Coordinates of C-alpha atoms and ligand atoms in Angstrom, one line a residue:
D1 CA 0.3 0.3 0.7
A2 CA 1.1 3.5 -0.6
P3 CA 0.9 5.2 2.7
A4 CA -2.2 7.6 3.1
A5 CA -0.6 9.5 6.1
G6 CA -1.2 13.3 6.2
K7 CA -4.2 12.8 3.6
V8 CA -7.0 14.7 3.8
S9 CA -9.0 11.3 5.3
T10 CA -13.6 11.3 5.2
R11 CA -15.3 9.0 7.3
Y12 CA -18.3 7.4 5.2
D13 CA -21.3 4.8 6.8
L14 CA -22.9 3.2 4.3
E15 CA -26.7 1.8 5.0
K16 CA -26.9 -0.9 3.0
E17 CA -28.0 -1.4 -1.5
T18 CA -25.8 2.1 -0.8
E19 CA -23.1 3.2 -3.0
L20 CA -20.5 5.9 -2.1
R21 CA -19.3 8.0 -5.2
F22 CA -16.3 10.5 -6.2
E23 CA -13.7 10.9 -8.8
V24 CA -10.3 12.0 -8.3
E25 CA -9.6 15.0 -9.8
S26 CA -8.3 15.2 -14.0
G27 CA -5.0 15.5 -15.0
V28 CA -0.8 14.3 -14.6
S29 CA -0.4 16.7 -11.4
A30 CA -3.4 15.9 -9.9
E31 CA -3.5 13.8 -5.8
Q32 CA -4.6 10.3 -6.5
V33 CA -7.3 9.7 -3.4
Q34 CA -7.1 6.1 -1.4
M35 CA -10.0 4.1 -0.5
E36 CA -10.2 1.6 2.6
V37 CA -13.5 -0.8 4.1
L38 CA -13.2 -0.5 7.5
T39 CA -16.3 -2.1 7.9
G40 CA -18.9 -4.7 7.0
M41 CA -18.6 -5.6 2.4
A42 CA -18.1 -3.9 0.3
E43 CA -17.7 -3.8 -3.7
I44 CA -16.1 -2.1 -7.2
F45 CA -18.0 -3.2 -10.4
G46 CA -18.3 -6.0 -8.9
S47 CA -15.5 -6.8 -7.3
E48 CA -15.2 -7.8 -3.8
L49 CA -13.3 -4.9 -1.6
N50 CA -10.6 -6.6 0.6
R51 CA -10.9 -5.1 4.4
N52 CA -8.6 -2.8 6.0
K53 CA -6.8 -2.4 2.1
K54 CA -6.1 1.0 1.1
Y55 CA -6.9 1.3 -2.5
T56 CA -5.6 4.0 -4.7
F57 CA -7.2 5.9 -7.9
G58 CA -5.2 7.8 -9.9
P59 CA -6.5 10.8 -11.7
G60 CA -10.1 10.7 -13.4
S61 CA -11.0 8.2 -12.3
K62 CA -14.7 7.6 -11.3
I63 CA -15.5 5.0 -8.8
A64 CA -19.1 3.8 -7.3
V65 CA -18.6 2.0 -3.7
F66 CA -21.5 -0.3 -3.9
T67 CA -22.5 -1.6 -0.1
W68 CA -25.1 -4.9 0.1
Q69 CA -25.3 -5.7 3.5
G70 CA -23.4 -1.4 4.4
C71 CA -20.6 -1.0 5.5
S72 CA -18.0 2.1 6.7
V73 CA -15.0 3.1 5.0
N74 CA -12.5 6.5 4.4
L75 CA -11.4 8.4 1.4
Y76 CA -8.0 9.7 1.8
G77 CA -7.1 13.0 0.1
K78 CA -9.3 15.6 -1.8
P79 CA -11.8 13.6 -4.2
E80 CA -13.0 16.5 -6.8
V81 CA -16.9 14.6 -5.5
A82 CA -17.9 12.7 -3.3
Y83 CA -22.0 11.5 -1.7
V84 CA -23.0 8.8 -0.6
S85 CA -26.2 7.2 -3.3
K86 CA -28.8 5.8 -2.7
D87 CA -30.9 4.9 -6.1
T88 CA -28.6 2.6 -7.6
P89 CA -30.1 0.4 -9.9
M90 CA -27.7 -2.2 -8.9
L91 CA -30.4 -4.2 -7.7
L92 CA -31.7 -4.6 -10.9
Y93 CA -28.4 -5.7 -12.9
L94 CA -27.4 -8.0 -9.6
N95 CA -30.8 -9.9 -11.4
T96 CA -29.3 -9.8 -14.2
H97 CA -27.2 -11.3 -13.9
C98 CA -29.1 -13.6 -11.7
A99 CA -31.1 -14.4 -14.9
L100 CA -27.7 -15.3 -17.0
E101 CA -26.3 -17.4 -14.3
Q102 CA -29.7 -19.6 -14.7
M103 CA -29.5 -20.2 -18.5
R104 CA -26.3 -20.8 -18.3
K105 CA -27.2 -23.8 -15.8
Q106 CA -29.7 -24.7 -18.2
A107 CA -27.2 -24.8 -20.9
E108 CA -25.6 -27.2 -18.5
E109 CA -28.6 -29.7 -18.3
D110 CA -29.2 -29.5 -21.6
N111 CA -25.7 -29.6 -23.4
E112 CA -26.6 -26.0 -25.0
R113 CA -24.7 -23.1 -25.3
G114 CA -25.2 -20.4 -22.1
P115 CA -26.2 -16.8 -23.1
R116 CA -24.5 -13.8 -25.4
V117 CA -25.1 -10.9 -24.6
M118 CA -24.7 -7.8 -26.2
V119 CA -24.8 -4.1 -24.1
V120 CA -26.0 -1.5 -25.6
G121 CA -27.1 2.2 -25.9
P122 CA -25.1 5.6 -26.0
T123 CA -21.8 6.9 -25.1
D124 CA -21.1 7.1 -21.5
V125 CA -24.4 5.0 -19.8
G126 CA -21.7 2.9 -18.3
K127 CA -22.2 0.5 -21.2
S128 CA -18.5 -0.8 -20.0
T129 CA -19.0 -0.9 -16.3
V130 CA -22.3 -3.4 -16.5
C131 CA -19.6 -5.9 -19.0
R132 CA -17.4 -5.5 -15.8
L133 CA -20.3 -6.2 -12.9
L134 CA -21.6 -9.0 -15.0
L135 CA -18.4 -10.8 -15.7
S136 CA -17.0 -10.2 -12.1
Y137 CA -20.0 -11.4 -10.9
A138 CA -19.4 -14.4 -13.6
V139 CA -15.9 -15.7 -12.4
R140 CA -16.9 -15.4 -8.8
V141 CA -20.0 -18.1 -9.3
G142 CA -16.4 -20.4 -10.9
R143 CA -18.0 -19.7 -14.8
R144 CA -15.2 -18.2 -17.2
P145 CA -17.2 -16.3 -20.0
T146 CA -15.9 -13.8 -22.5
L147 CA -15.3 -10.4 -22.8
V148 CA -16.1 -8.7 -26.1
E149 CA -14.4 -5.8 -26.9
L150 CA -16.2 -4.1 -30.1
D151 CA -15.5 -0.2 -28.5
V152 CA -13.2 1.0 -30.7
G153 CA -13.5 4.4 -29.5
Q154 CA -12.2 2.9 -25.2
S155 CA -11.1 -0.3 -25.7
G156 CA -10.4 -2.8 -22.1
V157 CA -8.8 -4.8 -22.8
S158 CA -6.2 -3.5 -26.4
V159 CA -5.6 0.3 -27.8
P160 CA -7.7 2.2 -29.1
G161 CA -8.5 1.4 -32.3
T162 CA -8.6 -1.9 -31.8
V163 CA -11.2 -5.3 -31.5
S164 CA -11.0 -7.3 -29.5
A165 CA -11.2 -10.6 -27.3
L166 CA -11.0 -12.5 -23.9
C167 CA -11.3 -15.4 -21.7
I168 CA -12.2 -13.6 -18.3
E169 CA -11.4 -16.4 -15.9
R170 CA -11.4 -13.4 -12.4
P171 CA -12.9 -10.8 -11.1
A172 CA -11.0 -7.3 -12.9
D173 CA -9.0 -5.7 -10.2
V174 CA -10.2 -3.1 -8.2
E175 CA -7.3 -0.7 -9.0
E176 CA -6.8 -1.8 -12.5
G177 CA -9.3 -3.5 -15.1
F178 CA -9.6 -7.5 -16.1
S179 CA -5.8 -9.3 -16.5
V180 CA -5.6 -9.6 -20.2
Q181 CA -3.6 -12.2 -21.1
A182 CA -3.5 -13.8 -24.6
P183 CA -6.4 -11.5 -26.0
L184 CA -7.3 -11.7 -29.4
V185 CA -6.8 -8.2 -30.9
Y186 CA -7.2 -7.7 -34.9
H187 CA -6.4 -4.0 -36.4
F188 CA -9.3 -1.5 -37.3
G189 CA -7.6 1.5 -37.2
S190 CA -9.7 4.6 -35.8
T191 CA -11.4 5.5 -33.2
S192 CA -14.6 5.3 -34.8
P193 CA -16.5 2.7 -36.4
G194 CA -17.6 5.1 -38.9
T195 CA -14.8 5.6 -40.2
N196 CA -14.9 1.8 -42.5
I197 CA -18.0 0.4 -41.5
K198 CA -17.2 -2.0 -44.0
L199 CA -14.4 -3.6 -42.1
Y200 CA -15.7 -3.4 -38.7
N201 CA -18.6 -5.2 -39.3
K202 CA -15.7 -8.0 -40.9
L203 CA -14.2 -7.9 -37.8
T204 CA -17.2 -8.1 -36.0
S205 CA -17.4 -11.5 -38.0
C206 CA -14.4 -12.2 -37.2
L207 CA -15.3 -12.2 -34.1
A208 CA -17.2 -14.2 -33.5
D209 CA -16.2 -17.4 -35.5
V210 CA -13.1 -17.6 -33.7
F211 CA -15.8 -17.7 -30.5
S212 CA -18.0 -20.3 -31.6
Q213 CA -14.1 -22.4 -32.9
R214 CA -13.3 -22.1 -29.3
C215 CA -16.4 -23.2 -28.1
E216 CA -17.1 -26.1 -29.8
V217 CA -13.3 -27.4 -28.2
N218 CA -14.1 -25.5 -24.6
R219 CA -17.4 -26.4 -22.5
K220 CA -16.7 -24.2 -19.9
A221 CA -15.9 -21.3 -23.1
S222 CA -19.1 -22.4 -24.5
V223 CA -21.1 -22.7 -21.4
G224 CA -19.9 -19.2 -20.0
G225 CA -21.0 -17.3 -23.8
C226 CA -19.7 -13.8 -23.7
I227 CA -21.0 -10.3 -23.5
I228 CA -20.4 -8.0 -26.4
N229 CA -19.3 -4.2 -24.6
T230 CA -19.7 -2.0 -27.8
C231 CA -20.5 1.0 -29.1
G232 CA -21.8 4.4 -28.5
W233 CA -23.0 5.2 -32.1
V234 CA -26.5 3.4 -32.1
K235 CA -28.0 5.5 -35.9
G236 CA -27.4 4.7 -39.1
S237 CA -24.8 2.5 -40.3
G238 CA -23.7 2.6 -35.9
Y239 CA -27.4 0.4 -35.6
Q240 CA -27.1 -1.2 -38.4
A241 CA -23.7 -2.6 -37.3
L242 CA -25.6 -3.7 -33.9
V243 CA -28.1 -4.8 -35.1
H244 CA -24.9 -7.0 -37.3
C245 CA -23.3 -8.1 -34.7
A246 CA -26.5 -9.5 -32.8
S247 CA -26.3 -12.3 -36.1
A248 CA -22.8 -12.5 -35.9
F249 CA -22.4 -13.5 -32.4
E250 CA -26.6 -15.7 -32.3
V251 CA -26.3 -12.9 -29.4
D252 CA -29.5 -14.7 -27.4
V253 CA -29.6 -11.2 -24.8
V254 CA -29.0 -7.0 -25.6
L255 CA -29.5 -5.2 -22.5
V256 CA -29.8 -1.8 -23.6
L257 CA -29.1 1.1 -21.1
D258 CA -31.5 4.1 -20.9
H259 CA -32.1 4.2 -25.0
E260 CA -36.1 3.6 -25.5
R261 CA -36.3 4.7 -28.8
L262 CA -33.1 1.4 -29.8
Y263 CA -34.3 -0.6 -27.2
N264 CA -38.2 -0.4 -29.8
E265 CA -35.9 -0.4 -32.6
L266 CA -34.5 -3.2 -32.1
K267 CA -37.1 -5.5 -30.7
R268 CA -38.8 -5.3 -33.4
D269 CA -36.0 -5.3 -36.1
L270 CA -34.5 -8.4 -33.9
P271 CA -35.4 -11.9 -33.9
H272 CA -38.2 -12.8 -31.4
F273 CA -36.4 -15.5 -29.5
V274 CA -34.0 -12.6 -28.7
K275 CA -34.6 -11.1 -25.2
V276 CA -33.9 -7.5 -25.6
V277 CA -34.3 -6.0 -22.2
L278 CA -34.2 -2.0 -21.4
L279 CA -31.9 -1.0 -18.7
P280 CA -31.8 2.4 -16.5
K281 CA -28.5 3.5 -15.8
S282 CA -27.2 4.4 -13.2
G283 CA -27.7 8.0 -12.0
G284 CA -23.2 7.9 -10.8
V285 CA -22.0 7.8 -14.5
V286 CA -20.3 10.5 -15.7
E287 CA -19.9 12.2 -19.0
R288 CA -16.9 12.6 -19.9
S289 CA -15.8 15.1 -21.9
K290 CA -14.4 14.8 -25.8
E291 CA -10.8 15.3 -23.9
C292 CA -11.3 14.2 -21.5
R293 CA -12.3 10.7 -23.8
R294 CA -9.0 11.7 -25.5
E295 CA -6.5 11.3 -22.0
A296 CA -7.9 8.2 -21.3
R297 CA -7.3 6.9 -25.4
D298 CA -3.4 8.2 -24.8
E299 CA -3.2 6.8 -21.4
K300 CA -4.3 3.3 -22.3
I301 CA -1.7 3.4 -25.1
R302 CA 1.5 4.9 -22.7
E303 CA 0.4 2.2 -20.8
Y304 CA 0.7 -0.3 -24.0
F305 CA 5.0 0.8 -23.6
Y306 CA 5.9 1.8 -20.4
G307 CA 3.4 -0.7 -18.1
F308 CA 1.0 0.3 -15.5
R309 CA 1.7 1.9 -12.0
G310 CA 3.4 -1.1 -10.4
V311 CA 4.2 -2.8 -13.2
S312 CA 7.0 -0.9 -15.9
F313 CA 8.4 -1.1 -19.1
F314 CA 10.9 -0.1 -20.8
P315 CA 9.6 -0.6 -24.3
F316 CA 12.7 0.1 -26.8
S317 CA 13.7 2.5 -30.0
F318 CA 15.5 0.7 -33.1
E319 CA 15.3 1.1 -36.5
V320 CA 13.4 -0.9 -38.8
R321 CA 14.9 -0.1 -42.6
F322 CA 12.0 0.3 -46.0
S323 CA 12.3 -3.2 -47.2
E324 CA 12.1 -5.6 -44.6
V325 CA 8.4 -4.3 -44.0
R326 CA 5.2 -4.3 -45.5
I327 CA 3.6 -1.4 -45.0
Y328 CA -0.9 -0.9 -46.0
K329 CA -3.6 0.8 -44.7
I330 CA -6.6 -0.7 -44.7
G331 CA -9.6 0.4 -47.2
A332 CA -9.0 2.6 -50.6
P333 CA -10.4 5.8 -50.1
S334 CA -14.2 5.6 -52.2
I335 CA -15.1 6.9 -54.3
P336 CA -17.7 7.3 -57.1
D337 CA -19.9 4.4 -57.6
S338 CA -20.2 4.7 -62.3
C339 CA -16.6 5.4 -61.5
L340 CA -15.2 2.0 -60.0
P341 CA -13.5 -0.6 -62.4
L342 CA -16.3 -3.4 -63.6
G343 CA -18.0 -6.1 -60.7
M344 CA -15.5 -4.1 -58.3
S345 CA -17.9 -2.6 -55.4
Q346 CA -18.2 -0.2 -53.2
D347 CA -17.3 -3.5 -50.0
D348 CA -14.4 -4.2 -51.7
T349 CA -12.7 -1.5 -51.6
Q350 CA -13.0 -0.5 -47.9
L351 CA -11.4 -4.0 -48.2
K352 CA -8.5 -3.0 -50.2
L353 CA -5.0 -2.9 -48.5
V354 CA -3.5 0.2 -50.5
P355 CA 0.4 0.1 -49.7
V356 CA 2.3 3.0 -47.9
T357 CA 4.9 4.3 -48.4
P358 CA 6.8 5.3 -45.7
G359 CA 7.2 9.7 -45.8
R360 CA 7.3 12.7 -42.9
D361 CA 3.3 12.4 -42.4
L362 CA 3.9 9.1 -40.4
T363 CA 5.9 9.6 -37.6
Y364 CA 3.5 9.5 -35.1
H365 CA 1.6 7.2 -36.4
M366 CA 0.8 4.4 -34.4
L367 CA 1.4 0.7 -36.7
S368 CA -0.6 -3.0 -35.8
V369 CA 1.6 -5.4 -36.3
S370 CA -0.1 -8.1 -37.8
N371 CA -0.2 -11.8 -37.5
A372 CA -0.3 -12.3 -41.4
D373 CA 1.5 -15.8 -42.9
E374 CA 2.4 -15.7 -46.6
G375 CA -0.4 -16.1 -47.7
D376 CA -3.3 -15.6 -45.4
N377 CA -5.2 -12.7 -45.8
I378 CA -4.4 -9.6 -43.6
V379 CA -7.5 -8.4 -42.8
E380 CA -8.5 -10.8 -41.4
S381 CA -6.0 -12.0 -39.1
P382 CA -4.9 -11.1 -35.3
V383 CA -2.5 -8.4 -35.4
C384 CA 0.1 -9.4 -32.2
G385 CA 1.5 -6.5 -31.3
F386 CA 1.7 -1.8 -32.0
I387 CA 4.9 0.4 -32.5
V388 CA 4.2 3.8 -33.0
V389 CA 7.1 5.4 -35.7
T390 CA 8.6 8.2 -34.3
N391 CA 10.4 9.5 -37.0
V392 CA 10.6 8.8 -40.1
D393 CA 15.0 9.3 -43.0
T394 CA 12.9 9.4 -46.4
Q395 CA 16.8 9.4 -47.5
T396 CA 18.4 6.8 -45.7
Q397 CA 14.9 4.7 -46.1
V398 CA 14.7 4.4 -42.5
L399 CA 12.3 4.2 -39.6
K400 CA 13.1 4.5 -36.0
V401 CA 9.7 3.1 -33.8
L402 CA 9.0 2.8 -30.9
S403 CA 8.2 -1.3 -29.2
P404 CA 7.3 -3.2 -26.9
A405 CA 10.0 -5.4 -27.8
P406 CA 13.9 -4.6 -29.2
R407 CA 14.8 -5.9 -32.7
P408 CA 14.1 -8.0 -34.9
L409 CA 10.4 -6.8 -34.9
P410 CA 8.1 -10.6 -35.1
K411 CA 6.6 -10.0 -38.5
H412 CA 6.9 -7.5 -41.5
T413 CA 3.5 -6.9 -42.7
L414 CA 2.0 -3.7 -41.0
L415 CA -1.2 -1.7 -40.8
I416 CA -1.1 1.9 -40.6
M417 CA -3.8 3.5 -38.1
D418 CA -5.5 7.3 -37.4
I419 CA -4.3 6.7 -35.0
R420 CA -0.9 9.3 -33.2
F421 CA 1.2 9.3 -30.1
M422 CA 3.5 10.9 -29.3
D423 CA 5.5 10.3 -26.6
M424 CA 6.4 12.5 -23.3
K425 CA 8.6 11.0 -21.8
Ligands
ADP501 P1 -19.8 3.6 -21.1 O1 -18.8 2.5 -21.7 O2 -21.4 3.4 -21.4 O3 -18.9 4.6 -22.4 P2 -18.6 3.1 -18.5 O4 -19.4 2.5 -18.2 O5 -17.1 3.0 -19.8 O6 -19.5 4.3 -20.2 O7 -19.4 4.6 -17.7 C1 -18.4 6.3 -17.5 C2 -17.8 6.5 -16.0 O8 -18.5 6.4 -15.2 C3 -16.2 5.5 -16.4 O9 -15.3 6.6 -15.9 C4 -16.9 4.8 -14.7 O10 -16.4 4.6 -14.0 C5 -17.6 5.5 -14.3 N1 -18.7 5.2 -13.5 C6 -19.9 3.8 -14.2 N2 -21.1 3.7 -13.6 C7 -20.8 4.1 -12.4 C8 -21.3 5.1 -10.4 N3 -22.4 3.7 -10.0 N4 -20.5 5.9 -10.1 C9 -20.0 6.4 -10.8 N5 -19.0 6.6 -11.6 C10 -19.2 5.5 -12.1

């Protein structure tokens, strides 16, 4: 534990089924806040807390300490806000978990597959938090559910601009979230599905295929089912992407957070055997500004290269000759239908690999290192890691890159992201 000495401490006594909500100031110079359970029992987003242990929350954290039975907790430091709320949807969320657990039991008995659940709603309604809660509750009763992360803006699993799947084997760590070991990650390349909706839907299908294959050979994974986190884009093509996802994963349950129209549309458009459930959002969910979201994305990339709190990584910087690698962008700029070559459709252009010759404008871009081998379909292959271009020398034809692993690169097919990272370390 980091020492709480010298910090102001404030005690809160919580009645049963209430939560203490607090926010830590954002910005690099902001002071951390610590929290300790003194008596009773409490949890944070589905993960149980140990008594008399100080948990530390960094800048920008927005936390709810919920108690089923009542408890008292101490906060050390100066949170931006802190208050107790009696009005939480936690009972409804718990009931949702119980219903899913019932479906898993039934699946076990009938030798069927467990529930596949899609969580949808606009941005900032607590989708990721509900996913985390349901996954942690499921592992706590011995299940092995899979998290499918389709939020390319704020991924809980990998860097922004990716979609991924992760088998959940233990509840989320209170401070750090789910332990990310061996996730399956695909390159999307930007933080909004709208930049290439064809690619987004294609990758959703890839994840669904891999998950279904795994379920065929792994009974626990099959019974555990999956919880799919989606983007907050719920109109037009964003809505179509949700319908596509529901069909690709053959979802059984859709949880709609705080959006009645979306709920009605999905009820109308999805097959009748899909249970569509409307759930309220928690009043504690805080709207994040664009700036706040951008910071969170940057932080996620920084973590990828430099580690998180207790664990520090030391990334490598080295040179890569242009001739050593093949760099592509996925998706050719769209052209009017009338100009397309005979027999080619817009779909083809969105999934097309466009070779890129490195220029100065590549500086600071993130690149995905594709796992594809010779002859593999690169677009549909997972990635094995990410690098950032820190310099391009067109004279000597050399790139300088930041990489989590030392030279040489494990593979030589690189995919460009729209996302840039300026290393301030
Ligand atoms: P979404 O996935 O819909 O964009 P999130 O689940 O990421 O939303 O929630 C947004 C923010 O609100 C997160 O920082 C999360 O920690 C916080 N949050 C969620 N539920 C609560 C709550 N009950 N009290 C306080 N903060 C919360």
